[in-house]
Short mmCIF file of C-alpha atoms (C1' of nucleotides) in Angstrom, two decimals:
data_model
loop_
_atom_site.label_atom_id
_atom_site.label_comp_id
_atom_site.label_asym_id
_atom_site.label_seq_id
_atom_site.Cartn_x
_atom_site.Cartn_y
_atom_site.Cartn_z
CA UNK C 1 97.50 96.02 95.70
CA UNK C 2 99.25 97.74 92.77
CA UNK C 3 98.13 96.74 89.51
CA UNK C 4 101.58 96.18 87.99
CA UNK C 5 102.25 94.02 90.96
CA UNK C 6 99.00 91.80 90.31
CA UNK C 7 100.22 91.31 86.83
CA UNK C 8 103.58 90.37 87.49
CA UNK C 9 102.41 88.07 90.14
CA UNK C 10 99.95 86.38 87.91
CA UNK C 11 102.56 86.22 85.24
CA UNK C 12 105.53 84.43 87.41
CA UNK C 13 102.65 82.22 88.56
CA UNK C 14 101.89 81.28 85.44
CA UNK C 15 105.64 80.31 84.39
CA UNK C 16 105.96 78.31 87.58
CA UNK C 17 102.43 76.68 86.74
CA UNK C 18 103.57 75.95 83.13
CA UNK C 19 106.79 73.97 84.37
CA UNK C 20 106.51 70.26 85.99
CA UNK C 21 109.57 71.06 87.57
CA UNK C 22 110.62 73.89 90.39
CA UNK C 23 112.32 76.70 88.88
CA UNK C 24 114.88 78.69 90.31
CA UNK C 25 114.47 82.79 90.56
CA UNK C 26 117.00 83.14 87.59
CA UNK C 27 115.35 80.56 85.33
CA UNK C 28 111.98 82.45 85.95
CA UNK C 29 113.95 85.71 85.10
CA UNK C 30 115.46 84.12 82.00
CA UNK C 31 111.83 83.05 80.93
CA UNK C 32 110.33 86.63 81.37
CA UNK C 33 113.23 88.01 79.71
CA UNK C 34 112.27 86.58 76.31
CA UNK C 35 109.48 89.04 76.32
CA UNK C 36 110.52 91.72 78.71
CA UNK C 37 114.15 91.81 78.11
CA UNK C 38 114.68 94.75 80.60
CA UNK C 39 113.63 92.86 83.74
CA UNK C 40 116.27 92.46 86.78
CA UNK C 41 116.53 90.25 89.41
CA UNK C 42 115.01 92.30 92.03
CA UNK C 43 111.68 92.28 90.39
CA UNK C 44 111.75 88.67 90.04
CA UNK C 45 112.55 88.14 93.92
CA UNK C 46 110.20 90.73 95.14
CA UNK C 47 107.13 89.33 93.15
CA UNK C 48 108.36 85.73 94.22
CA UNK C 49 108.38 87.21 97.95
CA UNK C 50 104.66 88.45 97.58
CA UNK C 51 103.49 85.10 96.02
CA UNK C 52 105.28 83.04 98.73
CA UNK C 53 103.74 85.59 101.39
CA UNK C 54 100.20 84.86 100.17
CA UNK C 55 100.77 81.14 100.01
CA UNK C 56 100.41 81.11 96.37
CA UNK C 57 103.92 79.57 95.71
CA UNK C 58 106.23 77.80 97.78
CA UNK C 59 109.98 78.10 97.85
CA UNK C 60 111.96 75.03 98.48
CA UNK C 61 114.39 76.00 101.00
CA UNK C 62 116.89 73.01 100.46
CA UNK C 63 117.05 73.48 96.87
CA UNK C 64 116.57 77.25 96.15
CA UNK C 65 113.86 76.90 93.74
CA UNK C 66 109.90 77.78 93.65
CA UNK C 67 106.80 75.71 92.98
CA UNK C 68 103.40 77.10 92.64
CA UNK C 69 101.12 76.08 95.44
CA UNK C 70 99.18 73.24 94.24
CA UNK C 71 97.13 73.10 97.27
CA UNK C 72 94.74 75.62 99.37
CA UNK C 73 97.08 77.95 99.77
CA UNK C 74 95.95 77.91 103.54
CA UNK C 75 97.82 74.93 104.69
CA UNK C 76 99.25 75.73 107.96
CA UNK C 77 102.08 72.98 107.09
CA UNK C 78 103.12 72.65 103.51
CA UNK C 79 104.93 69.39 102.96
CA UNK C 80 107.06 69.21 99.77
CA UNK C 81 108.56 65.84 98.46
CA UNK C 82 111.30 66.18 96.37
CA UNK C 83 112.28 63.46 93.91
CA UNK C 84 116.03 63.49 93.96
CA UNK C 85 116.28 61.64 90.53
CA UNK C 86 114.02 63.34 88.24
CA UNK C 87 113.61 66.73 90.25
CA UNK C 88 109.66 66.56 90.59
CA UNK C 89 107.87 67.72 93.43
CA UNK C 90 104.63 66.73 95.13
CA UNK C 91 102.91 69.10 97.55
CA UNK C 92 101.03 67.61 100.72
CA UNK C 93 98.98 69.02 103.29
CA UNK C 94 100.62 68.49 106.67
CA UNK C 95 98.30 70.10 109.03
CA UNK C 96 97.70 67.09 111.05
CA UNK C 97 101.51 66.96 111.88
CA UNK C 98 100.78 70.18 113.87
CA UNK C 99 100.07 68.48 117.17
CA UNK C 100 103.22 66.85 117.41
CA UNK C 101 105.23 69.63 115.88
CA UNK C 102 103.70 72.11 118.68
CA UNK C 103 104.41 69.28 121.46
CA UNK C 104 108.15 69.56 120.57
CA UNK C 105 108.65 72.98 121.14
CA UNK C 106 105.92 73.61 123.93
CA UNK C 107 108.11 73.02 126.74
CA UNK C 108 110.47 75.99 125.53
CA UNK C 109 107.32 78.02 125.13
CA UNK C 110 108.21 78.76 121.54
CA UNK C 111 105.76 80.39 119.44
CA UNK C 112 105.77 78.86 116.10
CA UNK C 113 104.85 80.81 113.03
CA UNK C 114 106.01 79.02 110.15
CA UNK C 115 106.88 75.25 109.33
CA UNK C 116 109.06 74.35 106.80
CA UNK C 117 108.88 70.62 105.99
CA UNK C 118 110.87 69.09 103.04
CA UNK C 119 111.29 65.56 102.23
CA UNK C 120 114.17 64.33 99.88
CA UNK C 121 113.76 60.88 98.36
CA UNK C 122 112.94 59.19 95.43
CA UNK C 123 109.54 59.62 93.63
CA UNK C 124 107.08 56.46 92.96
CA UNK C 125 108.41 56.41 89.34
CA UNK C 126 112.15 56.68 90.13
CA UNK C 127 112.18 54.38 93.03
CA UNK C 128 111.03 51.22 91.05
CA UNK V 1 139.20 59.03 107.30
CA UNK V 2 142.34 60.94 106.98
CA UNK V 3 144.07 62.86 109.85
CA UNK V 4 143.77 66.27 108.47
CA UNK V 5 140.14 65.85 107.57
CA UNK V 6 139.39 64.55 111.29
CA UNK V 7 141.39 67.60 112.47
CA UNK V 8 139.36 70.10 110.43
CA UNK V 9 136.01 68.56 111.48
CA UNK V 10 137.01 68.82 114.78
CA UNK V 11 138.13 72.29 114.20
CA UNK V 12 135.03 73.38 112.76
CA UNK V 13 132.81 71.85 115.21
CA UNK V 14 134.54 73.36 117.95
CA UNK V 15 134.01 76.89 116.31
CA UNK V 16 130.16 76.06 115.86
CA UNK V 17 129.77 74.84 119.32
CA UNK V 18 131.72 77.80 120.66
CA UNK V 19 129.11 80.03 119.13
CA UNK V 20 125.60 80.40 120.58
CA UNK V 21 123.98 81.23 117.16
CA UNK V 22 124.05 79.57 113.80
CA UNK V 23 126.98 80.62 111.50
CA UNK V 24 127.18 80.85 107.80
CA UNK V 25 130.12 78.87 106.01
CA UNK V 26 131.61 82.59 105.55
CA UNK V 27 131.46 83.46 109.24
CA UNK V 28 133.23 79.99 110.01
CA UNK V 29 135.85 80.70 107.21
CA UNK V 30 136.50 83.98 108.53
CA UNK V 31 136.71 82.39 112.02
CA UNK V 32 139.27 80.03 110.75
CA UNK V 33 141.44 82.50 108.77
CA UNK V 34 142.20 84.38 112.10
CA UNK V 35 144.64 81.35 112.70
CA UNK V 36 145.24 79.89 109.27
CA UNK V 37 144.95 82.71 106.77
CA UNK V 38 145.07 80.80 103.41
CA UNK V 39 141.70 78.64 103.99
CA UNK V 40 139.18 78.97 101.23
CA UNK V 41 135.66 78.23 100.66
CA UNK V 42 135.94 74.86 99.55
CA UNK V 43 137.86 73.77 102.58
CA UNK V 44 134.83 74.81 104.83
CA UNK V 45 132.12 73.59 102.42
CA UNK V 46 133.84 70.07 102.02
CA UNK V 47 134.42 69.87 105.88
CA UNK V 48 130.80 71.09 106.67
CA UNK V 49 129.38 68.56 104.15
CA UNK V 50 131.37 65.73 106.01
CA UNK V 51 129.82 66.92 109.35
CA UNK V 52 126.49 67.18 107.89
CA UNK V 53 126.83 63.65 106.59
CA UNK V 54 127.75 62.21 109.83
CA UNK V 55 124.97 63.95 111.50
CA UNK V 56 127.32 66.06 113.63
CA UNK V 57 126.17 69.38 112.34
CA UNK V 58 123.14 70.67 110.50
CA UNK V 59 122.31 72.95 107.84
CA UNK V 60 119.57 75.26 108.34
CA UNK V 61 118.04 75.33 104.90
CA UNK V 62 115.95 78.21 105.13
CA UNK V 63 118.74 80.54 106.66
CA UNK V 64 121.66 79.24 105.09
CA UNK V 65 123.66 78.46 108.17
CA UNK V 66 124.97 75.70 110.15
CA UNK V 67 124.63 74.58 113.89
CA UNK V 68 126.22 71.73 115.70
CA UNK V 69 124.23 68.79 116.25
CA UNK V 70 123.04 69.07 120.16
CA UNK V 71 121.19 65.62 119.74
CA UNK V 72 122.19 62.32 119.50
CA UNK V 73 123.78 62.66 115.91
CA UNK V 74 121.15 59.81 114.92
CA UNK V 75 117.80 61.22 114.87
CA UNK V 76 115.69 60.17 112.05
CA UNK V 77 113.98 63.78 112.08
CA UNK V 78 115.81 66.77 113.59
CA UNK V 79 113.62 69.40 114.08
CA UNK V 80 115.23 73.09 114.31
CA UNK V 81 113.33 76.04 115.99
CA UNK V 82 114.78 79.09 114.81
CA UNK V 83 113.86 82.31 116.86
CA UNK V 84 113.24 85.11 114.27
CA UNK V 85 114.06 87.83 117.09
CA UNK V 86 117.26 86.58 118.69
CA UNK V 87 118.38 83.98 115.82
CA UNK V 88 118.71 81.36 118.48
CA UNK V 89 117.99 77.72 117.35
CA UNK V 90 116.62 74.62 119.22
CA UNK V 91 117.11 71.34 118.05
CA UNK V 92 114.73 68.43 118.99
CA UNK V 93 114.25 64.90 117.87
CA UNK V 94 111.14 64.73 115.69
CA UNK V 95 111.38 61.01 115.16
CA UNK V 96 107.81 60.72 115.92
CA UNK V 97 106.55 62.48 113.36
CA UNK V 98 107.83 59.70 111.11
CA UNK V 99 104.42 57.70 110.90
CA UNK V 100 102.46 60.77 109.84
CA UNK V 101 105.13 61.85 107.16
CA UNK V 102 105.31 58.28 105.71
CA UNK V 103 101.54 58.21 105.79
CA UNK V 104 101.49 61.64 103.70
CA UNK V 105 103.47 60.59 100.81
CA UNK V 106 102.98 56.62 100.91
CA UNK V 107 100.01 56.88 98.21
CA UNK V 108 102.56 58.02 95.71
CA UNK V 109 105.21 55.41 96.67
CA UNK V 110 107.59 57.90 97.58
CA UNK V 111 110.76 56.95 99.20
CA UNK V 112 111.97 59.32 101.73
CA UNK V 113 115.62 59.50 102.45
CA UNK V 114 115.88 62.60 104.47
CA UNK V 115 113.62 64.97 106.22
CA UNK V 116 113.97 68.56 106.80
CA UNK V 117 111.92 70.08 109.51
CA UNK V 118 112.45 73.81 110.39
CA UNK V 119 110.00 75.99 112.36
CA UNK V 120 110.39 79.83 112.38
CA UNK V 121 108.90 81.74 115.26
CA UNK V 122 109.78 83.21 118.59
CA UNK V 123 111.65 81.55 121.29
CA UNK V 124 110.43 81.84 124.87
CA UNK V 125 112.36 84.60 125.91
CA UNK V 126 111.61 86.85 122.77
CA UNK V 127 107.81 85.94 122.87
CA UNK V 128 107.28 87.29 126.16
"C1'" DA J 1 91.97 118.24 87.28
"C1'" DA J 2 96.94 119.99 88.86
"C1'" DG J 3 100.04 120.01 91.94
"C1'" DT J 4 102.19 117.39 95.95
"C1'" DT J 5 102.92 113.80 98.69
"C1'" DT J 6 103.53 108.81 99.44
"C1'" DT J 7 104.45 104.74 97.96
"C1'" DA J 8 105.94 101.09 94.77
"C1'" DT J 9 109.11 99.65 90.95
"C1'" DT J 10 113.19 99.54 88.35
"C1'" DT J 11 117.79 99.97 87.89
"C1'" DT J 12 122.50 99.50 88.92
"C1'" DA J 13 125.87 97.80 91.30
"C1'" DT J 14 127.49 94.71 94.55
"C1'" DA J 15 127.37 91.20 98.36
"C1'" DA J 16 126.92 86.25 99.93
"C1'" DA J 17 126.93 81.78 98.97
"C1'" DG J 18 128.04 77.79 96.84
"C1'" DT J 19 131.14 75.19 93.39
"C1'" DA J 20 133.91 73.26 89.19
"C1'" DA J 21 138.25 72.17 87.82
"C1'" DC J 22 142.64 71.48 87.87
"C1'" DA J 23 147.42 71.30 90.67
"C1'" DA J 24 149.51 69.65 94.84
"C1'" DA J 25 150.13 66.78 98.73
"C1'" DA J 26 149.32 62.96 101.61
"C1'" DT J 27 148.14 58.03 101.79
"C1'" DT J 28 147.97 53.20 100.63
"C1'" DC J 29 149.70 49.33 99.17
"C1'" DA J 30 152.11 46.25 95.82
"C1'" DT G 1 160.18 52.73 97.51
"C1'" DG G 2 157.52 54.00 94.17
"C1'" DA G 3 153.26 53.83 91.37
"C1'" DA G 4 148.47 54.37 92.04
"C1'" DT G 5 144.68 56.37 94.51
"C1'" DT G 6 142.52 59.57 97.32
"C1'" DT G 7 142.51 63.61 99.72
"C1'" DT G 8 143.20 68.53 100.25
"C1'" DG G 9 144.60 73.07 98.46
"C1'" DT G 10 144.00 76.84 95.05
"C1'" DT G 11 142.06 79.61 91.44
"C1'" DA G 12 138.60 81.27 89.48
"C1'" DC G 13 134.10 81.39 88.62
"C1'" DT G 14 128.96 80.61 88.91
"C1'" DT G 15 124.59 81.30 91.26
"C1'" DT G 16 121.64 83.28 94.47
"C1'" DA G 17 120.11 87.44 96.56
"C1'" DT G 18 120.23 92.34 98.08
"C1'" DA G 19 120.98 97.55 99.16
"C1'" DA G 20 120.51 101.71 97.51
"C1'" DA G 21 119.71 105.26 94.52
"C1'" DA G 22 116.74 106.73 90.43
"C1'" DT G 23 112.49 106.78 88.41
"C1'" DA G 24 107.70 106.02 87.96
"C1'" DA G 25 103.04 105.32 89.52
"C1'" DA G 26 99.19 106.16 92.50
"C1'" DA G 27 96.92 108.64 96.02
"C1'" DC G 28 95.71 112.56 98.28
"C1'" DT G 29 94.17 117.40 98.59
"C1'" DT G 30 92.46 121.41 97.60
#
DNA sequence: AAGTTTTATTTTATAAAGTAACAAAATTCA
DNA sequence: TGAATTTTGTTACTTTATAAAATAAAACTT
């Protein structure tokens, strides 16, 4: 990996970790531009792609935003619980969903490569 | 429900059903504009929102596209298996994932309202 | 180490996806 | 019918994401 790539990744992961809410690519961009005004969207997207590929961050597909991975980075099935009220996200390891997920697609000989599991609802605090 | 809304919904569902691939909102729009040139994005998005609310269509969050529901329309957990090679999508009823999904978020008193489960991989035909 | 090739990164520009806000039309119901 | 309500259409725009060309960095070669 190139040095600069690694630095950018650490940078962006730091931004994500410093936030208690998921951030969109453009929110991250804005944040980075405070210190480096010349950064453009492709830089952010490329770096986020690297981070998600490595499992160091997750993209919340249903809300187009990103969170740092707070689990082991090697979960086979990350489960992201999104609060629709306050916007907070909790991450869980859904590895033991795998047998049932596999059973569902097995008859079709589907070969799974990546699982996306997101739950929308209300977090403990907001539900009460 | 208003008559025109019902017609539009049937219209768009028909377009989706006639396709063997998921369609983006703008692909649907283009298709509709063949016969009704004045239709604009909000019409399509509004109608798609109604259809997905009713469970008559699903939005594939990870690829920003839509498919008609080919299950019962009342599945608690639709599971969509997306082939990364040919783009085909198979729908399964993942209702029996529910206990384990619930167990994951229970300790946090999270109240789930909607589950999103998508699997990326290779379909039987493309995997061989 | 200098020059050459390869690969990665930045820049520019634009494409694609989605929505806010208001205007017009249809529907409801007194 | 006609005033109130809701739905639909229109315009314009915002947000999200990426293609492609230009530039810079790293790696290789001798």
